[in-house]
Coordinates of C-alpha atoms and ligand atoms in Angstrom, one line a residue:
X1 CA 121.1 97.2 52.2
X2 CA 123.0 94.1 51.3
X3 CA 121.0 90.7 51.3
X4 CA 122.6 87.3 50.9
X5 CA 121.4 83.6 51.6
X6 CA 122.7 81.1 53.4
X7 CA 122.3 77.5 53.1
X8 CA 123.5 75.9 56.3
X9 CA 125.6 77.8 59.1
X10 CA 123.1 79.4 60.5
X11 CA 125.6 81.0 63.9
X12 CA 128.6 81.3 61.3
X13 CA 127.0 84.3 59.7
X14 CA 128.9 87.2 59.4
X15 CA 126.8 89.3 61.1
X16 CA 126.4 91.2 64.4
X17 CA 123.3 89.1 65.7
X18 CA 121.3 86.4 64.7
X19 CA 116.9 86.0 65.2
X20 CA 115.1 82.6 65.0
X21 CA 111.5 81.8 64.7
X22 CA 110.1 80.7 67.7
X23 CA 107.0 78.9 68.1
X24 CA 104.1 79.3 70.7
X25 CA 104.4 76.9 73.7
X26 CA 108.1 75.5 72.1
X27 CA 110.4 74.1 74.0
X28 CA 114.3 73.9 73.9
X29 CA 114.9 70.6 73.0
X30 CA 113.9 70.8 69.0
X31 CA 117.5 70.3 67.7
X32 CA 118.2 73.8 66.1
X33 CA 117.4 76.0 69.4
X34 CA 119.6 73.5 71.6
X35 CA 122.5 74.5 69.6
X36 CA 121.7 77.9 70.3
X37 CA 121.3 77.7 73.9
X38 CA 124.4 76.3 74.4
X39 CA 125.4 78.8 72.8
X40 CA 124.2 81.2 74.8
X41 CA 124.8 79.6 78.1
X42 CA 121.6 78.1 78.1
X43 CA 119.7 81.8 77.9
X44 CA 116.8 80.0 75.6
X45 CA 115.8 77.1 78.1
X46 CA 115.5 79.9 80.6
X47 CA 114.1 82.4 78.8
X48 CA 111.2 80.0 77.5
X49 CA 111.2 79.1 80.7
X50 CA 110.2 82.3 82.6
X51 CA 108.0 82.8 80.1
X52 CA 109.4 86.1 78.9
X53 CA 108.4 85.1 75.8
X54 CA 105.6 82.8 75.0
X55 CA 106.3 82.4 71.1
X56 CA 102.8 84.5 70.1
X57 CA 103.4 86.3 66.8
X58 CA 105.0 89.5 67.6
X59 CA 106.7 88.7 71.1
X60 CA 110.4 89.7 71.3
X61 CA 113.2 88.8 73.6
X62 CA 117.0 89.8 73.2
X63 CA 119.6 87.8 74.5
X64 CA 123.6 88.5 74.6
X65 CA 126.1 86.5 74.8
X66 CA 130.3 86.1 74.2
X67 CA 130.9 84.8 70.7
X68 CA 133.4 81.8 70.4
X69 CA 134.9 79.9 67.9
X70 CA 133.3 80.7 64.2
X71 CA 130.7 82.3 65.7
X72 CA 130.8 86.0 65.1
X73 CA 127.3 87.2 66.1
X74 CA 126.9 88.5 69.9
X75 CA 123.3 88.8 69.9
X76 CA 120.0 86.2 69.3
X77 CA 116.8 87.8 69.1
X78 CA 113.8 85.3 69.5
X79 CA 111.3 86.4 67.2
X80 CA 107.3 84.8 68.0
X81 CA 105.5 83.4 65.0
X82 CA 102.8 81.8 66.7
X83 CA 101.6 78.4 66.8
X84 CA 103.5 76.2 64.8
X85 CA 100.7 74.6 63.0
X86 CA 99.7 78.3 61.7
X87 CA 102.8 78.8 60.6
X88 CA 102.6 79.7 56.5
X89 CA 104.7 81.2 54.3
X90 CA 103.2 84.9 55.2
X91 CA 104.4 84.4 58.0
X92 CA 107.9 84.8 57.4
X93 CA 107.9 88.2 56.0
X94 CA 106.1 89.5 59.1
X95 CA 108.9 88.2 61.4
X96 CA 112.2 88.8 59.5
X97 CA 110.1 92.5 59.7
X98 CA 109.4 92.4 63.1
X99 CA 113.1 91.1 63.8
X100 CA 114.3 94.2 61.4
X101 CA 113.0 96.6 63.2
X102 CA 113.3 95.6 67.2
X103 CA 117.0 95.4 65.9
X104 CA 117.7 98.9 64.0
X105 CA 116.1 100.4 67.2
X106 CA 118.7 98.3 69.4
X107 CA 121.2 100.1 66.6
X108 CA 122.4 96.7 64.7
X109 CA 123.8 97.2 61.4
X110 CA 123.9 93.3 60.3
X111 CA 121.7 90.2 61.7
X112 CA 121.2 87.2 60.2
X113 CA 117.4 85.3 60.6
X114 CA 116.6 81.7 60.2
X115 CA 112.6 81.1 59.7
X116 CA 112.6 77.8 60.4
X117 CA 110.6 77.3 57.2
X118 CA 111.1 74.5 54.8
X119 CA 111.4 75.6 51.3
X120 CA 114.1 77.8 49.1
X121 CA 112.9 81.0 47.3
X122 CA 109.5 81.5 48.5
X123 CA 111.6 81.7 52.0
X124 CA 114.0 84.2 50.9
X125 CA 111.7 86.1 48.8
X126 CA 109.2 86.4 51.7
X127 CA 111.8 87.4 54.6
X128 CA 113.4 90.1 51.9
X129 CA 110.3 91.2 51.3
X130 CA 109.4 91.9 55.1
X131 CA 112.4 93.2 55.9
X132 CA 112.2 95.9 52.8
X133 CA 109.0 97.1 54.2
X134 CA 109.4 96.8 57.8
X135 CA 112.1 99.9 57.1
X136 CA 109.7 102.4 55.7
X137 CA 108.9 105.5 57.9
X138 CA 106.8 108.0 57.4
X139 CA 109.5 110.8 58.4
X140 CA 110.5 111.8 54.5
X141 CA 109.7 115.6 55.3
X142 CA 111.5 115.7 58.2
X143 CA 114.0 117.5 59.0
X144 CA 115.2 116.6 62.0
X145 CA 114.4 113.9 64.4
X146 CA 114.1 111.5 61.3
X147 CA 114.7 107.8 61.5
X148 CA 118.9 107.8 61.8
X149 CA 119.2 104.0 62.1
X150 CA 119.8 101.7 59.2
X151 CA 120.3 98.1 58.3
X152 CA 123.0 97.4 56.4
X153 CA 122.8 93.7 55.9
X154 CA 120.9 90.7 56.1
X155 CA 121.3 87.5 55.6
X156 CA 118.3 85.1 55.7
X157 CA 119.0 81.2 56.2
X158 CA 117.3 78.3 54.8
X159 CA 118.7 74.8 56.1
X160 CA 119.6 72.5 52.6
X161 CA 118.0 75.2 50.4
X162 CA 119.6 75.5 46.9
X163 CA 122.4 78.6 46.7
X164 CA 120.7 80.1 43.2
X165 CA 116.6 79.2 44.9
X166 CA 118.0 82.0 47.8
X167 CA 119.7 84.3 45.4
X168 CA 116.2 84.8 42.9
X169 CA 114.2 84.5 45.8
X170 CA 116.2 87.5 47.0
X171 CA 116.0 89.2 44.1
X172 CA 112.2 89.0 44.1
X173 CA 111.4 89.5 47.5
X174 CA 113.6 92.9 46.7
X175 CA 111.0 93.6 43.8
X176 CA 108.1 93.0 46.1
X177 CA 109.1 95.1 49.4
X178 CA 110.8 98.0 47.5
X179 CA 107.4 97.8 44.8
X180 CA 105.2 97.9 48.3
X181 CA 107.4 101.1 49.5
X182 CA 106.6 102.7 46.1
X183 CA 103.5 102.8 46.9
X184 CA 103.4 103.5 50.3
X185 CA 105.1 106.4 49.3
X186 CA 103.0 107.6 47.1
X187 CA 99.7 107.2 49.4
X188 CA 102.1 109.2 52.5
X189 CA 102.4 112.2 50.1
X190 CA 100.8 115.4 50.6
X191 CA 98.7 116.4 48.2
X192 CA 100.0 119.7 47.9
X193 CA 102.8 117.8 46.0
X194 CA 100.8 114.6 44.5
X195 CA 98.3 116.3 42.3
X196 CA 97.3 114.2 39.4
X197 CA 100.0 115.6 36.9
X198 CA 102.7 114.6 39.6
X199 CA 101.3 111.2 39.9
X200 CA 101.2 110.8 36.0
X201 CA 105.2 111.9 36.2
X202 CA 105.7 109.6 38.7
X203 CA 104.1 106.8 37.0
X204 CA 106.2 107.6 34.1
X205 CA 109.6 107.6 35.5
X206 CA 108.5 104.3 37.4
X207 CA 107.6 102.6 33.8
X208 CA 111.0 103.3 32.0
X209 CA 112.8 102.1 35.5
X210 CA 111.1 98.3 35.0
X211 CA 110.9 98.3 31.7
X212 CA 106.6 98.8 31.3
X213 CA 104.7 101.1 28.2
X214 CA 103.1 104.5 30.2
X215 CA 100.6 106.5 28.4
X216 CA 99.4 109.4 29.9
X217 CA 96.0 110.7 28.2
X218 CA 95.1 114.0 29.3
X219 CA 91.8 115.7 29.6
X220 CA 91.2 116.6 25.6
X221 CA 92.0 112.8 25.1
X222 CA 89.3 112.3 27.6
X223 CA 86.9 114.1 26.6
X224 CA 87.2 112.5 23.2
X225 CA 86.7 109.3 24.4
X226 CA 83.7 110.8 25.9
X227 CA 84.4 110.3 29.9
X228 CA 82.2 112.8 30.8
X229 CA 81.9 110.8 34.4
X230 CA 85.5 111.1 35.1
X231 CA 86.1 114.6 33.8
X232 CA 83.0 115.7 35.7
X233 CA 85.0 115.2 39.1
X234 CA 87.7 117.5 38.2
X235 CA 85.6 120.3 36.9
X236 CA 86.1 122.0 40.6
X237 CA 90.0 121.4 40.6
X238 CA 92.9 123.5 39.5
X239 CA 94.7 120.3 38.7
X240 CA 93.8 118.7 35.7
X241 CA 92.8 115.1 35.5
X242 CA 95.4 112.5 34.0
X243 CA 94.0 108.7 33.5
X244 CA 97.6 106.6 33.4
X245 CA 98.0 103.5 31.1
X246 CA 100.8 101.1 32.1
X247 CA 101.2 97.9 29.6
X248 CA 103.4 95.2 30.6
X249 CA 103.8 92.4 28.1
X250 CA 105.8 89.1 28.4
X251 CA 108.2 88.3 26.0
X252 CA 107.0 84.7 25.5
X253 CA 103.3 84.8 26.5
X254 CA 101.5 81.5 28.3
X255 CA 98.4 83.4 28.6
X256 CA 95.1 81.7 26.7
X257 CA 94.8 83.8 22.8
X258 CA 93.0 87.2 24.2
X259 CA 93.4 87.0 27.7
X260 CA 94.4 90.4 29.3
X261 CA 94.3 91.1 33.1
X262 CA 93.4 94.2 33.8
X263 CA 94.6 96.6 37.2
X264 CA 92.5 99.8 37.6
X265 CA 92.9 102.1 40.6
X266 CA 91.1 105.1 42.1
X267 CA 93.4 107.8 42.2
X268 CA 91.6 110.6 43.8
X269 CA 94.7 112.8 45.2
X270 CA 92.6 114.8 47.4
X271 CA 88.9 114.2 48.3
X272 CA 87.5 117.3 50.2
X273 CA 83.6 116.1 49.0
X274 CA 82.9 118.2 46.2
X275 CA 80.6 120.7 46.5
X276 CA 78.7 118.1 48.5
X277 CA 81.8 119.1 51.3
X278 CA 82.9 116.9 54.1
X279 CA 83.3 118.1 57.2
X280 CA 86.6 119.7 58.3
X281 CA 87.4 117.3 60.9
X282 CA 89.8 114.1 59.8
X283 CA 89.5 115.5 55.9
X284 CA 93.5 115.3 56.1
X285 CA 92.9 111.5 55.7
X286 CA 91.4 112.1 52.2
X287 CA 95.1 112.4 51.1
X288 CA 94.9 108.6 51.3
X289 CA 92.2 108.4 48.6
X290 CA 94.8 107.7 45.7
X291 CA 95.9 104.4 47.5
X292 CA 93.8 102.4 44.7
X293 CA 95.8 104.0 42.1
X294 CA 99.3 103.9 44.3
X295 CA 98.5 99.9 44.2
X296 CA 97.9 99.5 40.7
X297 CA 101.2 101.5 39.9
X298 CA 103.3 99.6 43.3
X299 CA 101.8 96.1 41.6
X300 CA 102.7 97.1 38.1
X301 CA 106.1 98.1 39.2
X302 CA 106.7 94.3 40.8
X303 CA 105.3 93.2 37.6
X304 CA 107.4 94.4 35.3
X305 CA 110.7 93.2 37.4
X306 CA 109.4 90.3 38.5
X307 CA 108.3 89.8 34.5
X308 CA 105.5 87.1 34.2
X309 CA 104.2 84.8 31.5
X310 CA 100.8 86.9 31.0
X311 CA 99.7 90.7 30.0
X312 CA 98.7 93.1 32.2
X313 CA 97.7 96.6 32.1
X314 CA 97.2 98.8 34.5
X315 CA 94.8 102.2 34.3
X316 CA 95.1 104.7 37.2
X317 CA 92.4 107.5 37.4
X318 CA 94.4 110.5 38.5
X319 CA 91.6 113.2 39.9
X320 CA 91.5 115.4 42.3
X321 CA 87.9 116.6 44.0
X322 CA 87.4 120.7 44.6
X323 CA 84.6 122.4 45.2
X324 CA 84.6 125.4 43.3
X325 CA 82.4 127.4 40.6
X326 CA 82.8 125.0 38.0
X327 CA 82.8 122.2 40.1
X328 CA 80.0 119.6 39.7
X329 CA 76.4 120.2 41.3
X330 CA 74.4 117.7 43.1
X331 CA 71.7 116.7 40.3
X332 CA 74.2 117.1 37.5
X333 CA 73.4 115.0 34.8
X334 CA 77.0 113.4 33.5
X335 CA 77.2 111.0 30.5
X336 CA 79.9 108.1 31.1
X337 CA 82.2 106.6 27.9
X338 CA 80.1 103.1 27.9
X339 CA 77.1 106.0 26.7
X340 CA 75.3 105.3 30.8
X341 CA 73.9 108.8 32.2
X342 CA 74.3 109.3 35.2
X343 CA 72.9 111.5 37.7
X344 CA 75.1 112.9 40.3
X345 CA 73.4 113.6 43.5
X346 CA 76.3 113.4 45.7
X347 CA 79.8 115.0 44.3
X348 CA 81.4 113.3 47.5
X349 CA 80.7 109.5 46.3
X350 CA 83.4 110.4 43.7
X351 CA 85.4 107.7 43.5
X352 CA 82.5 105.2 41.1
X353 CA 82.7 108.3 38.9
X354 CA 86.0 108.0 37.7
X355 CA 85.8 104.2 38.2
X356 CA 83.0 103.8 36.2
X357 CA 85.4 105.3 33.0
X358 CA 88.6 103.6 34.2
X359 CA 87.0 100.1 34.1
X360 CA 85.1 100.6 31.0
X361 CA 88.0 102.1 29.3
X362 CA 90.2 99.1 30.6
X363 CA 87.9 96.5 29.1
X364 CA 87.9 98.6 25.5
X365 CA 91.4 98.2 26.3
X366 CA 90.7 94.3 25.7
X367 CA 90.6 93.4 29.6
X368 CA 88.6 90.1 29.9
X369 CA 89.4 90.1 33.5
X370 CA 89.3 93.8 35.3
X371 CA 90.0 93.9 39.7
X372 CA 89.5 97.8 40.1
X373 CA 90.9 98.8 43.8
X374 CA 89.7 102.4 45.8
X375 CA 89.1 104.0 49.0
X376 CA 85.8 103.9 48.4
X377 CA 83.6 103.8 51.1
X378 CA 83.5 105.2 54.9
X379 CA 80.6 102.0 54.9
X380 CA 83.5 99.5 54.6
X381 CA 85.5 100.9 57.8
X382 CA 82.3 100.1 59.6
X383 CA 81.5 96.7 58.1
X384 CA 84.9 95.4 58.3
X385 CA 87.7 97.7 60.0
X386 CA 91.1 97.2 58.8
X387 CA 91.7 93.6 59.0
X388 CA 89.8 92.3 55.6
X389 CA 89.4 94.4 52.3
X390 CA 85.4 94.4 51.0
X391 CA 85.5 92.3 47.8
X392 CA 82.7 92.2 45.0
X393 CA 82.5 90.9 41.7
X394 CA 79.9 89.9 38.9
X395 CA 82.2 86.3 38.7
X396 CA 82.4 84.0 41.9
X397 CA 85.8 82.1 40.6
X398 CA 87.5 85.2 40.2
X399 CA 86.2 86.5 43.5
X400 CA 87.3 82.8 45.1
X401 CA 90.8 83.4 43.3
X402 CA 91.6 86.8 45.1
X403 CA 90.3 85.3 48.2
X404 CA 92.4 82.8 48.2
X405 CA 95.9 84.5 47.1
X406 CA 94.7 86.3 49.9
X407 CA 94.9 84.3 52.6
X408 CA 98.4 82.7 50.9
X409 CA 99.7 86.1 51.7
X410 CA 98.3 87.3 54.7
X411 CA 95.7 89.5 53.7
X412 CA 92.2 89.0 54.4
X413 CA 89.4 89.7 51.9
X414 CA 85.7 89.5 53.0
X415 CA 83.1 89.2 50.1
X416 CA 79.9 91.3 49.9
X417 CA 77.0 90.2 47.9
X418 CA 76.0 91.8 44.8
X419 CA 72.1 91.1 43.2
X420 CA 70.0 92.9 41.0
X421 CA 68.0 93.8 43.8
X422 CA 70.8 96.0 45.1
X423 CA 71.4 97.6 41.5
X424 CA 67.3 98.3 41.2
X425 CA 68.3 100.4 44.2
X426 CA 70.9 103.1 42.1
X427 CA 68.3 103.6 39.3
X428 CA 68.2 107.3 39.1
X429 CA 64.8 108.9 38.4
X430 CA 65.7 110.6 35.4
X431 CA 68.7 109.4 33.8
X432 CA 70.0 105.8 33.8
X433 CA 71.3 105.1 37.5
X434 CA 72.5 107.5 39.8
X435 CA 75.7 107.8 42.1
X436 CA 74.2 107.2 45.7
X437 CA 72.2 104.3 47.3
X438 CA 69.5 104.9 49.9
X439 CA 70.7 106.4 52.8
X440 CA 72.5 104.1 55.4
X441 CA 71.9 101.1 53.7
X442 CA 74.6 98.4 52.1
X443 CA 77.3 101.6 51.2
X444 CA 79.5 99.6 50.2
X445 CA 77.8 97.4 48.0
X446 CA 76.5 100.9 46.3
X447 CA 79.5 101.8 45.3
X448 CA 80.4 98.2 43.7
X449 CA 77.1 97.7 41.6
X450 CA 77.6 101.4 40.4
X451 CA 81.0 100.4 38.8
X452 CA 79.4 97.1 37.6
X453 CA 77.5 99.0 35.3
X454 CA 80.2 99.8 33.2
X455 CA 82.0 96.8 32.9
X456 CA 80.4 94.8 29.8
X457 CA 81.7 91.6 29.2
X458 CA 84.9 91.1 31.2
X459 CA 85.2 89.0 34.8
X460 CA 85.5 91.7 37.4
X461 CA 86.1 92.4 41.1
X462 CA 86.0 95.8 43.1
X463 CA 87.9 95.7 46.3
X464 CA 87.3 98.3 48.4
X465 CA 90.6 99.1 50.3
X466 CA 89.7 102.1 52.3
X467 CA 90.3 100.2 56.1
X468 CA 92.7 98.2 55.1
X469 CA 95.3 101.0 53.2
X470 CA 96.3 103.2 56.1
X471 CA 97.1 101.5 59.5
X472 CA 96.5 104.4 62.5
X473 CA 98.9 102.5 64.7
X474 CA 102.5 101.0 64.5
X475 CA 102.9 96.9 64.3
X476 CA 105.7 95.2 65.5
X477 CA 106.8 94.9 61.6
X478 CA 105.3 98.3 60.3
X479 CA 105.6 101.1 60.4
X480 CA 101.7 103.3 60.9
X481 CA 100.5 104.6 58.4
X482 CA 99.9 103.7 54.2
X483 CA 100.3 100.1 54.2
X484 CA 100.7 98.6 50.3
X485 CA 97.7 96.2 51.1
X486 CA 96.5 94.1 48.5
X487 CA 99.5 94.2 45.9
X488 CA 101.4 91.0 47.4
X489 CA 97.4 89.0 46.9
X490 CA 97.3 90.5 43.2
X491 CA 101.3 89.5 42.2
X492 CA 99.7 85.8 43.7
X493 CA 96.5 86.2 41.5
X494 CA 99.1 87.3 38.4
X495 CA 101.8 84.1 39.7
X496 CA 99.0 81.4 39.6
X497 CA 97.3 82.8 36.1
X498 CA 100.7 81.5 34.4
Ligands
BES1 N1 87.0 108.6 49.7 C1 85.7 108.4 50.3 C2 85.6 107.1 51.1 C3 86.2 107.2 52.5 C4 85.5 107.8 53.5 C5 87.3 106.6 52.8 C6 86.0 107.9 54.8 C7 87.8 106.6 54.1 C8 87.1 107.3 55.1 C9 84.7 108.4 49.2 O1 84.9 109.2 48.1 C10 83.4 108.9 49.9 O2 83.4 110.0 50.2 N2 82.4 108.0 50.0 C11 81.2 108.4 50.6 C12 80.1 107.9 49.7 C13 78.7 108.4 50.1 C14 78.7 109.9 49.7 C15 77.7 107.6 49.3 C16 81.1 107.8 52.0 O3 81.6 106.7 52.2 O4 80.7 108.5 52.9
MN2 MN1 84.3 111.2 48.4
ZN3 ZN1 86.9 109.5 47.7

């Protein structure tokens, strides 16, 4: 797809038809829909008019019309973005999406979209960004009835913007949305096809691509390093375990002497339970459980072409959980790399395991800050759905910091408490803690003080992603399915740590 800016002539563009933001309640007489409508014959005074569209985020209505003069489009698709005093920057993105696709279905090759946002880049990079991801479908092993509609242009408009703000705003927003398909991608994948030796591959090819370090250490490395709590979650698998090291370093660092930011994903590839089994029904989903790891590598791929001031690593356990004769038994007891036992009475609360070695390995890595991300617990479906990720950490500003990028870009994050109280409650009775909580009570929160156990020094947060990366229905700007949640918060949290 080609993507351009324009500064000023909005209904000049060379396209085939043009969408404008249109706010809740609005009427036709702010200055840049009454050009329109006469335009269009007046089609906007009557189409707010009747109501046909009220403006709410979302809402759609396609008018035609006979293009004069300069004016080449023959189309102008109203595009809702709510009320106008709501309207932020996030925004943008999900309406230049919702525009995308309303207009591939309508078969349009070209449209051009003015936001009605003040600003330059941020604009561009935002609408690029929605656009990018509002084209991903989940219809890759298809082979027939796929998605045969494509954009082929787009052109996003940004009244007195400067020419070079649009062009690197383009240019970003294109690292962002296609960084958000990678992993989307990834979490869509069967995992028949993305074991953990595929995902290390994949990881690789994506580093040389942007220009990050991969390491891939496999299970000997491991076991040297003594992650007897990640390796015990693959004993049951065919596939062997792969824990995947990207490095991105700036060329002129602005980071504080010894600072290193640290992303660290659960990349369970398939989950059947372990030996401790889930049941049969829905245990398709558990292809989804790598979506912590898909995030780190989708965020690391952004980072290393969007290339910012500060370090970053990012450590992806790749595991996959079997049960099988060598697979781990409930009341194993499984020493982790920070020296912790750990007794393992459920195989199925899998994902802290390899966590607990990821983060601990991260921070011997030098991480002062660590934000770990999984699927890790039915508990957080039930607490919070799919509109907020669960967020926990052992340092409030960092917590505050992801909670705010957050709601910069759209995503909400809702924090759970952590105490010692809670942690007094995954003491095991004969080794150091165990993986499991009481039954029924505060899941969620389990799963984060287990992983806070093996972070020593460094700031960390655990956000538990697993209602918030797979969306079971179509949105007006999305496609259902994996959604790349989270990684446009954490490139914010990377942005404002410059
Ligand atoms: N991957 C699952 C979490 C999950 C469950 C995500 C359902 C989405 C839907 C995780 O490994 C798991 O099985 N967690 C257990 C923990 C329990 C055994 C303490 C859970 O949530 O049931
Ligand atoms: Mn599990
Ligand atoms: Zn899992």
């Amino acid at each position: 797809m080609e993507f351009q800016g324009l500064t000023g002539n909005f209904t000049e563009a060379n396209v085939e038809a043009l969408a404008i933001a249109v706010f809740k309640g609005e009427k036709p007489s702010a200055a840049d829909l009454k050009e329109l409508d006469k335009l269009t014959g007046g089609q906007i005074t009557s189409t707010l008019k009747s109501e046909e569209i009220k403006g709410d985020a979302g809402d759609v209505a396609l008018l035609r019309f006979t293009p004069k003069g300069s004016v080449k489009a023959s189309r102008l698709l109203l595009v809702g973005v709510g009320d106008q005093k709501d309207y932020k920057v996030s925004g943008i993105g999900v309406a230049a999406g919702t525009a995308a696709r309303y207009l591939r279905k309508c078969n349009v090759k070209s449209f051009a979209f003015l936001p009605r946002f003040n600003g330059g880049e941020e604009v561009a990079r935002e609408a690029v960004q929605g656009v990018i991801t509002s084209q991903f479908e989940l219809d890759k092993y298809k082979t027939k009835d796929k998605n045969d509609k494509s954009l082929s242009k787009f052109v996003v408009c940004v009244d007195g913007a400067n020419a070079s703000d649009l062009k690197k705003g383009i240019a970003n927003g294109t690292a962002i949305g296609e960084s958000i398909n990678f992993t989307r991608d990834l979490a869509n994948e069967p995992p028949n096809i993305l074991h953990p030796t595929e995902m290390a591959a994949r990881a690789m090819k994506m580093a040389k691509e942007v220009g990050l370090k991969c390491e891939v250490l496999d299970e000997a490395k491991m076991k040297k390093l003594g992650m007897g709590s990640l390796l015990s979650v693959s004993l049951g698998s065919e596939q062997p375990a792969k824990l995947i090291v990207l490095r991105y370093t700036p060329a002129k660092s602005t980071a504080k002497k010894g600072d290193l930011l640290a992303l660290v994903g659960k990349g369970i590839t398939f989950d059947t339970g372990g030996i401790s089994l889930k049941p049969g029904e829905g245990m398709d989903a558990m292809k989804y459980d790598m979506s912590g790891g898909a995030t780190v590598l989708g965020t690391m791929r952004a980072i290393g072409l969007l290339k910012p001031s500060i370090p970053v690593i990012g450590v992806v356990a790749a595991v996959e959980n079997m049960p099988d004769g060598r697979a781990s038994r409930p009341s194993d007891v499984v020493t982790a790399m920070n020296g912790k036992t750990i007794e393992i009475l459920n195989t199925d609360a899998e994902g802290r395991l390899i966590l607990a070695d990821a983060v601990a390995y991260a921070e011997q890595q030098g991480a002062t800050r660590i934000i770990d991300m999984a699927t890790l617990t039915g508990a957080v479906i039930i607490a919070l759905g799919d509109q907020n990720t669960g967020i926990m950490g052992n340092d409030q500003e960092l917590v505050n910091e992801i909670i705010a990028c957050g709601k910069e870009m759209g995503e909400g994050f809702w924090q759970l408490p952590l105490s010692a109280e809670y942690s007094k409650q995954i003491r095991s009775d004969i080794a150091d803690i165990k993986n499991i909580g009481p039954r029924g009570k505060a899941g969620t929160i389990m799963g984060a003080v287990f992983i806070q156990e093996f972070v020593d020094k460094a700031k960390w947060a655990h956000l538990d992603i697993a209602g918030t990366a797979w969306s079971d229905g179509v949105k007006p700007h999305r496609a259902k399915g994996p959604t790349g949640v989270a990684i446009r918060s954490l490139l914010k949290v990377v942005e404002r740590s410059q």
